[in-house]
Coordinates of N, CA and C in Angstrom, one line a residue:
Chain A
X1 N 25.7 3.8 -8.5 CA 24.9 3.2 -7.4 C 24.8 1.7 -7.5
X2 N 25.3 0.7 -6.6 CA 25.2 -0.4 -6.6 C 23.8 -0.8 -6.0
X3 N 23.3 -2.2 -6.6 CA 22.0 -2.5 -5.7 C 22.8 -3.3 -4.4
X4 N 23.9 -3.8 -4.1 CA 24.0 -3.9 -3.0 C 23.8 -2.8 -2.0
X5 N 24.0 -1.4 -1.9 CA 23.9 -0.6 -1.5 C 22.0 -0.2 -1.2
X6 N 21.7 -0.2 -2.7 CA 20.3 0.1 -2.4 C 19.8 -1.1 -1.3
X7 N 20.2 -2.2 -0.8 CA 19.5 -3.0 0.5 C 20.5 -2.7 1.4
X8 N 21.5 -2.6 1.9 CA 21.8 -2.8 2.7 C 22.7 -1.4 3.0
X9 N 23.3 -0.1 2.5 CA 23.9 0.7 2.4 C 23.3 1.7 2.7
X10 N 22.1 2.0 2.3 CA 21.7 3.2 3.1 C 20.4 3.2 4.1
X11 N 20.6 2.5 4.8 CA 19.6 2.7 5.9 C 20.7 3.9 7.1
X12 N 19.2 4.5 7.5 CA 19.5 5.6 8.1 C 20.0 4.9 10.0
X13 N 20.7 6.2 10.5 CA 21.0 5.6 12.3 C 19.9 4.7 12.7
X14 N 19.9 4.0 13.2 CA 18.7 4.0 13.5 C 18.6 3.6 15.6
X15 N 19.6 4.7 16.1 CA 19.6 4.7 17.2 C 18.0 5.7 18.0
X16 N 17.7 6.6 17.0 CA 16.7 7.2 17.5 C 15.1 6.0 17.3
X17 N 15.2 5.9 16.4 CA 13.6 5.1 16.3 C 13.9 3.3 15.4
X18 N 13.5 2.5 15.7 CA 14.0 1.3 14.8 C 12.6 1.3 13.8
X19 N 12.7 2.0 12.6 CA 11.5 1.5 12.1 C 11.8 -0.2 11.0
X20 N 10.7 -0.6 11.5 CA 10.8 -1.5 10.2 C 10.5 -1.0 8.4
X21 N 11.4 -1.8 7.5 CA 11.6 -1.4 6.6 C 11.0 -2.8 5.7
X22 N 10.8 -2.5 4.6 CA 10.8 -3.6 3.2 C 11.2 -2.6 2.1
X23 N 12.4 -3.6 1.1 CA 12.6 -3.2 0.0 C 12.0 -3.9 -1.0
X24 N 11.8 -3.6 -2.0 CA 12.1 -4.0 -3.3 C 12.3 -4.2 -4.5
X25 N 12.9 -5.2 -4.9 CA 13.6 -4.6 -6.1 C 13.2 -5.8 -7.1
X26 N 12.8 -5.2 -8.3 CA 13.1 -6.4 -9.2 C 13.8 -5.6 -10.7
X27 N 14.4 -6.6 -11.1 CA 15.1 -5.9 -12.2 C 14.7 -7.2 -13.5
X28 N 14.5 -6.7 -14.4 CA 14.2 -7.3 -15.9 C 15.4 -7.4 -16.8
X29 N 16.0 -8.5 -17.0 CA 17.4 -8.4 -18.3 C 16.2 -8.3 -19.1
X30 N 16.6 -7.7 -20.5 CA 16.4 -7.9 -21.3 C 17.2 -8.1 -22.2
X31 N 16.8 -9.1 -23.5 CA 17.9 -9.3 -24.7 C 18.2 -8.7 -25.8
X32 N 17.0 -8.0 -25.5 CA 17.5 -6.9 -26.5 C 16.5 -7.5 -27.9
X33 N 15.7 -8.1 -28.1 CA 15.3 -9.1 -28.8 C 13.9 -8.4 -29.3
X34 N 13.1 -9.1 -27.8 CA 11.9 -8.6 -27.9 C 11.2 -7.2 -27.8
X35 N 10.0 -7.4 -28.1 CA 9.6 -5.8 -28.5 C 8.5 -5.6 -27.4
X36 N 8.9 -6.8 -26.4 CA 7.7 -6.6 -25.3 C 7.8 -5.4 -24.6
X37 N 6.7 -4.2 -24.4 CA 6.5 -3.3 -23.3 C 6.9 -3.3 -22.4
X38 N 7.6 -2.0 -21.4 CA 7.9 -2.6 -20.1 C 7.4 -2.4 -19.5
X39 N 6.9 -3.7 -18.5 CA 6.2 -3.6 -17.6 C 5.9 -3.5 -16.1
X40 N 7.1 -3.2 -15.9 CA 7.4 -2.5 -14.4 C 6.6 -1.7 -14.6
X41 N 6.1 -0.5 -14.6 CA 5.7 0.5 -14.0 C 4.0 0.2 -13.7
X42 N 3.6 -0.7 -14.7 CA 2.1 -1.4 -14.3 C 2.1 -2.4 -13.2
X43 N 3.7 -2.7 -12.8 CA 3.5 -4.0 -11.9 C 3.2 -3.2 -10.7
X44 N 4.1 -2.3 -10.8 CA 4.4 -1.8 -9.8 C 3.1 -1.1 -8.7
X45 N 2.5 -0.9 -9.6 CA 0.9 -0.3 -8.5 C 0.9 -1.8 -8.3
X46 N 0.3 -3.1 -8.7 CA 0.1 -4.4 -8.0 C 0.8 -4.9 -7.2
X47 N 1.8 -4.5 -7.3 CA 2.7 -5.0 -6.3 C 2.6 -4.7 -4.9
X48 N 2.4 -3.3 -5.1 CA 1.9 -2.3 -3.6 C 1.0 -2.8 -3.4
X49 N -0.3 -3.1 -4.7 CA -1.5 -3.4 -3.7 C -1.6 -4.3 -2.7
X50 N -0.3 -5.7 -3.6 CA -0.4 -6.5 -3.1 C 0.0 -6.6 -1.4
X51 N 1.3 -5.6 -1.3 CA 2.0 -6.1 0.0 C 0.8 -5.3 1.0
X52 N -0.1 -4.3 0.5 CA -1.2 -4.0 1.3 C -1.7 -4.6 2.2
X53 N -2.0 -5.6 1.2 CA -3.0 -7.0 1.8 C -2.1 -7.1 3.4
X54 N -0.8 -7.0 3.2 CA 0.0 -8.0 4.1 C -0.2 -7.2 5.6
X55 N 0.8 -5.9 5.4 CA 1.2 -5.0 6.1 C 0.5 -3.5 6.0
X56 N -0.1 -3.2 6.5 CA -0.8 -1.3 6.4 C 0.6 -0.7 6.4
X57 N 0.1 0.2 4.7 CA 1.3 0.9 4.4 C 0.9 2.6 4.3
X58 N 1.4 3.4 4.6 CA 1.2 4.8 4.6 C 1.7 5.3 2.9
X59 N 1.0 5.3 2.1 CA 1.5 5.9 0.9 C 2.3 6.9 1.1
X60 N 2.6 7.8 1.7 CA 3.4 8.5 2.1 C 4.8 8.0 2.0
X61 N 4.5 6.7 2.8 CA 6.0 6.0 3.3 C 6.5 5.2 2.0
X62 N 5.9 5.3 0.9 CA 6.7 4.6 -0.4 C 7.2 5.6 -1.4
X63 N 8.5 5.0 -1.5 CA 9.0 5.9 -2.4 C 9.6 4.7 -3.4
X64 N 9.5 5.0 -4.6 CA 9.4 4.2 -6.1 C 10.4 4.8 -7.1
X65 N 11.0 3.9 -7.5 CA 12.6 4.2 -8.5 C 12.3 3.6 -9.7
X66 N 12.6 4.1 -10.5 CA 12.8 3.0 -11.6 C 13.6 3.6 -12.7
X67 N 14.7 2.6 -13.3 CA 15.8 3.1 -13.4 C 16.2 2.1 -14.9
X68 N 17.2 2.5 -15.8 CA 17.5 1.3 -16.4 C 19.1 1.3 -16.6
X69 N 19.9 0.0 -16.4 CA 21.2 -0.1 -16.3 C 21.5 -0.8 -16.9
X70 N 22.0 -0.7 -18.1 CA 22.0 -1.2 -19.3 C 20.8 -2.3 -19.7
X71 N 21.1 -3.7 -20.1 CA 20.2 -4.4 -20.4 C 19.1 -4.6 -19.3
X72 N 18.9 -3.7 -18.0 CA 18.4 -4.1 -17.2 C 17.4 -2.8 -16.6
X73 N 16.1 -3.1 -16.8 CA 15.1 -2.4 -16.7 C 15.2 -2.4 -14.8
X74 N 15.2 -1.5 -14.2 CA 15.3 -2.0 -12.8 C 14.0 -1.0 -11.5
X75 N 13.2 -1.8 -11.3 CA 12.3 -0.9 -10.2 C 12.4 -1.0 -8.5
X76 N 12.5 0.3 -8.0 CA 13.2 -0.1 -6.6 C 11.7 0.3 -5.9
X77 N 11.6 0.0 -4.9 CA 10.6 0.6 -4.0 C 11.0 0.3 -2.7
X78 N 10.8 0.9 -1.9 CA 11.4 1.1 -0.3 C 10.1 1.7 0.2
X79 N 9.7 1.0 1.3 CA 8.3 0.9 2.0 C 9.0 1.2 3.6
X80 N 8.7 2.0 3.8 CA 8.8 2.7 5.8 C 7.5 1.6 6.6
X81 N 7.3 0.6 7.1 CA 6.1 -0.2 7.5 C 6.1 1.1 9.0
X82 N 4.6 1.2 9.1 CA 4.6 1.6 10.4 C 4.6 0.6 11.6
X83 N 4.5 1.0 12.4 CA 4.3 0.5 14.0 C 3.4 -0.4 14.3
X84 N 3.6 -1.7 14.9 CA 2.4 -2.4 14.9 C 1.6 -2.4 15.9
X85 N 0.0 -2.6 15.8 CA -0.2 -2.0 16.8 C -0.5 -2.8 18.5
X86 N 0.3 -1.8 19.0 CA 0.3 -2.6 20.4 C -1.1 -3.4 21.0
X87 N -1.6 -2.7 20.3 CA -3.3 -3.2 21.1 C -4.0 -4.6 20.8
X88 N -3.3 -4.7 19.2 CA -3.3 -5.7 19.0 C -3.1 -7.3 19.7
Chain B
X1 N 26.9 -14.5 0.4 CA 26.9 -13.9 -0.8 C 25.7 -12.5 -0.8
X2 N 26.8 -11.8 -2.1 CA 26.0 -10.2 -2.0 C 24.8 -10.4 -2.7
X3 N 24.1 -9.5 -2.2 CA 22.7 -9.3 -3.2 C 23.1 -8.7 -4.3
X4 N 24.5 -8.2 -4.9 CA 24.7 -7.4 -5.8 C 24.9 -8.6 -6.9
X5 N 25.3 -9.6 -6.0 CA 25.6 -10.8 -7.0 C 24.8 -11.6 -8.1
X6 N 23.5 -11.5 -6.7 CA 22.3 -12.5 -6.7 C 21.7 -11.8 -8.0
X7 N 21.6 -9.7 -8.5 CA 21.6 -9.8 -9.7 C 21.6 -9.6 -10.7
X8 N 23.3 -9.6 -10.3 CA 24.4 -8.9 -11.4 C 25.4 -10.0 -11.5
X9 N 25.5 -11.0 -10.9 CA 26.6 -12.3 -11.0 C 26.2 -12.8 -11.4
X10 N 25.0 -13.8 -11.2 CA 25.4 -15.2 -11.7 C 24.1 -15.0 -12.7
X11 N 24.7 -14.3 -13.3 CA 24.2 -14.3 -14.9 C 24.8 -15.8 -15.8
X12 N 24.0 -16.9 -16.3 CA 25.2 -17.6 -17.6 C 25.2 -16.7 -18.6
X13 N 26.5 -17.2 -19.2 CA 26.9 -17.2 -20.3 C 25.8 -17.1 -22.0
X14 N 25.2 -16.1 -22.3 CA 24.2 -15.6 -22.8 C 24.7 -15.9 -24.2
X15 N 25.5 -16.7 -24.6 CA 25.9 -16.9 -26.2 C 25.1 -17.5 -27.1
X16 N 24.4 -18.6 -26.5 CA 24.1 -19.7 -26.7 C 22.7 -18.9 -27.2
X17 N 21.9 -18.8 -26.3 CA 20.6 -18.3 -26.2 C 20.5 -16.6 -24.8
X18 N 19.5 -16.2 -25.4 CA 19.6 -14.6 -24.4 C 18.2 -15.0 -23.8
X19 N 17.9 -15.4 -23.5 CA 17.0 -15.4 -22.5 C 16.7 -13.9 -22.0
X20 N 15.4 -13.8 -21.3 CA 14.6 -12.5 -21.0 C 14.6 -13.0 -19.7
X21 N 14.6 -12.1 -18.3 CA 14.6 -12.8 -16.9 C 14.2 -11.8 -16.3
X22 N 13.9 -12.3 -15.0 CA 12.8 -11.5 -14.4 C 13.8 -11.8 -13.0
X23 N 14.3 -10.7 -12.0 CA 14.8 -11.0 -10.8 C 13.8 -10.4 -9.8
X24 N 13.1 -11.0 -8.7 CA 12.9 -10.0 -7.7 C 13.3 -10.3 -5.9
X25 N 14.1 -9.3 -5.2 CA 14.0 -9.4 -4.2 C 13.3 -8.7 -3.4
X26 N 12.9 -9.0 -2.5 CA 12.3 -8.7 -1.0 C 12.6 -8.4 -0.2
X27 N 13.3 -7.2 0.9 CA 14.2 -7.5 1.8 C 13.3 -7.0 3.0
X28 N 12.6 -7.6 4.1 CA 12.1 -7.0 4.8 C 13.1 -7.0 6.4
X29 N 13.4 -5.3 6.9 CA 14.4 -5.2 8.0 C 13.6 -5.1 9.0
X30 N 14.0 -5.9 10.1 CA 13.2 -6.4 11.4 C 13.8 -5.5 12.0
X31 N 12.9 -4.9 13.0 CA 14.0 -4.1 14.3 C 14.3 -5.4 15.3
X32 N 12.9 -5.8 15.5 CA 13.4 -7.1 16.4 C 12.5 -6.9 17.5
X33 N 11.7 -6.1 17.4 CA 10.9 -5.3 18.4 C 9.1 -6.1 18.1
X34 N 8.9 -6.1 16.9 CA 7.5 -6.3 16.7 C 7.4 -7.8 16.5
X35 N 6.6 -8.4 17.0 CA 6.1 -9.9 16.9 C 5.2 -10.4 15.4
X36 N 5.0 -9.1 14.6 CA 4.9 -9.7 13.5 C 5.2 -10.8 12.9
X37 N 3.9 -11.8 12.6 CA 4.7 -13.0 11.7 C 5.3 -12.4 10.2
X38 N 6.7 -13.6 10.2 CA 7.2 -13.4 8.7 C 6.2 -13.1 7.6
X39 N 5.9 -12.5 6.8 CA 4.7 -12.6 5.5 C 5.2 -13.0 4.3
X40 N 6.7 -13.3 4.5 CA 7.2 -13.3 2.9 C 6.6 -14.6 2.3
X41 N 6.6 -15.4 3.0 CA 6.4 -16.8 2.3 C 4.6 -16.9 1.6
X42 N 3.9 -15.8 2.0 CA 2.2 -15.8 2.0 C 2.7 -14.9 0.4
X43 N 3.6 -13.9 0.8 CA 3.1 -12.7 -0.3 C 4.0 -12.9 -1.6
X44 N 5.0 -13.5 -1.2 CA 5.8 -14.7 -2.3 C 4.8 -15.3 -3.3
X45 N 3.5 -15.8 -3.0 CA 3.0 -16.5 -3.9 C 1.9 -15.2 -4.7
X46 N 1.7 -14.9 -4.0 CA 1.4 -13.7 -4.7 C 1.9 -12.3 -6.1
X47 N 2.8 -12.3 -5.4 CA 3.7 -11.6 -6.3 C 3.7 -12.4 -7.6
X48 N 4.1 -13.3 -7.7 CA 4.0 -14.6 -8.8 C 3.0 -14.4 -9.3
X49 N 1.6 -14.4 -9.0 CA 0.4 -14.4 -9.3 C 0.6 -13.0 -10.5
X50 N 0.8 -11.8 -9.7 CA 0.6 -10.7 -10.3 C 1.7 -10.4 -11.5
X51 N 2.8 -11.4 -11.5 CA 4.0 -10.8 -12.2 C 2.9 -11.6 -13.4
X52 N 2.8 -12.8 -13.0 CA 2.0 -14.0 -14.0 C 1.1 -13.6 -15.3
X53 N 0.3 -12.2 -14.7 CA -0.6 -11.1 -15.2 C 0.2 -10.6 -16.6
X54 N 1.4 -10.4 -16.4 CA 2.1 -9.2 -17.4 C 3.0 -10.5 -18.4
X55 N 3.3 -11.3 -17.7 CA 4.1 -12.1 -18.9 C 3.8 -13.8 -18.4
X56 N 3.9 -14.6 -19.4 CA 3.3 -15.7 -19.4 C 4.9 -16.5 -18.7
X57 N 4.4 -17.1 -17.2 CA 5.3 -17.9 -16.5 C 4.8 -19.4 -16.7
X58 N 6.3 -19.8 -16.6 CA 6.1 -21.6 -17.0 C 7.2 -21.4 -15.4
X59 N 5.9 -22.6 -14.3 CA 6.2 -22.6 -13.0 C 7.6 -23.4 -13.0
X60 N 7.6 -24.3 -13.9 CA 9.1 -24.2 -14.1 C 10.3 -23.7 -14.2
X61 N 10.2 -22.8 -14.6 CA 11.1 -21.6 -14.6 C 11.4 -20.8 -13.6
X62 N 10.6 -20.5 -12.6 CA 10.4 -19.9 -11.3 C 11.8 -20.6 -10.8
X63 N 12.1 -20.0 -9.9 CA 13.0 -20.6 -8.7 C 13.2 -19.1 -7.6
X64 N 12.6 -19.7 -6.2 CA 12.9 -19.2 -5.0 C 13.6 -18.9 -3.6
X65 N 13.9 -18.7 -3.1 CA 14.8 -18.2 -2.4 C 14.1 -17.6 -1.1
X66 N 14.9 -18.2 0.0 CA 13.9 -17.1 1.3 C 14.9 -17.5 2.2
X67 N 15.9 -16.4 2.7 CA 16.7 -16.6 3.8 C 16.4 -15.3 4.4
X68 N 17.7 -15.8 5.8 CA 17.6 -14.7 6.7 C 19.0 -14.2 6.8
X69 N 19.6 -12.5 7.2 CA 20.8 -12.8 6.9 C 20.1 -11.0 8.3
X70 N 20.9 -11.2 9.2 CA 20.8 -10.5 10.3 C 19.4 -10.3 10.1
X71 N 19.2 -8.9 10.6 CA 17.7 -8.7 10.5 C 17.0 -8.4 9.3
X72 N 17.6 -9.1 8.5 CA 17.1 -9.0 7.1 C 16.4 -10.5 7.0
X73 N 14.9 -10.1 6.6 CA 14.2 -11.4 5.8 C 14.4 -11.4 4.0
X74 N 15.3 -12.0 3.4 CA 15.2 -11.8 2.2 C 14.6 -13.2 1.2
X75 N 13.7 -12.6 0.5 CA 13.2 -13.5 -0.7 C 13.5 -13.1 -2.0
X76 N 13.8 -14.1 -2.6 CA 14.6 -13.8 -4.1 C 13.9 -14.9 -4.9
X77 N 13.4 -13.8 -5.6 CA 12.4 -15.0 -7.1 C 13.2 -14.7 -8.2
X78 N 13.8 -15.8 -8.7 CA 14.4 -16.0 -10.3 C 13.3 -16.1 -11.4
X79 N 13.1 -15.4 -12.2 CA 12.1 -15.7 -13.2 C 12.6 -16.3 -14.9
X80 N 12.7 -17.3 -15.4 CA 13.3 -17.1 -16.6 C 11.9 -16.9 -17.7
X81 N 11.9 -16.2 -18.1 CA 10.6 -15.7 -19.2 C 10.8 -16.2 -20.3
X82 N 9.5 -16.4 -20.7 CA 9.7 -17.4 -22.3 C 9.9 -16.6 -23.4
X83 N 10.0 -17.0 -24.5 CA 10.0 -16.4 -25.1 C 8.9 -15.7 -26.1
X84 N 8.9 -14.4 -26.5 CA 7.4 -14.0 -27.0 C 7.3 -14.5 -28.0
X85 N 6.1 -14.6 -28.4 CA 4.9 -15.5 -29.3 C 5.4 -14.3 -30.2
X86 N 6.1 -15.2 -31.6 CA 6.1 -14.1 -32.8 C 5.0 -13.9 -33.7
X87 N 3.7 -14.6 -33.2 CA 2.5 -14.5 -34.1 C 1.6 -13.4 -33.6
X88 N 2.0 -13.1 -32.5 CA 0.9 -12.3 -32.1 C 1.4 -10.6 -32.0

């Protein structure tokens, strides 16, 4: 699985509904060195909290990866944003 | 240029010194429909804030990134991480 793919390769048709999307991805090299903990999986609730702040997100609509490829600790999250609201 | 590049390419030459690094992109997909302002540039500084939490950033080291490439808003933070404190 390339991460080119994870942003740009699998989005769905999107002739029926255009939802808006956000990815993201951060990936950690490591050297192999340090004996630091990893800490993706703690960021990764802050991170949500954070984009909370931004955009109302349906926990439902996040789905969370985390993966490691070689020297590279890697966390994906893919956020479905809902609909904004018209009324607004 | 691919995102697969941005980070899995332009890695240097790690001989010298291995550095520990921190990549994160943002890819938010616009239908083109919603008048939402951009948020990357607000939640950009944030994210910082919170990675800031887990490992000690020298603002120096930071380097950002915020283009547009069709309906993609993309932000890209380079992190170079210091190195851990062997006393503690």
């Amino acid at each position: 699985m390339s991460l080119l793919s994870l942003i740009f390769g699998n989005k769905p048709k999107t002739a029926t509904i255009a939802k808006e999307r956000l990815q993201l991805i951060i990936a950690h090299e490591r050297n192999g060195l340090s004996s630091q903990p990893d800490f993706l999986p703690a960021l990764q609730q802050e991170l949500i909290a954070v984009i909370s702040k931004y955009v109302a997100v349906n926990p439902d609509d996040i789905k969370v990866m985390l993966e490691k490829q070689g020297n590279y600790e890697v966390l994906e999250v893919n956020i479905v944003l809902p609909e904004p609201n018209p009324t607004r």
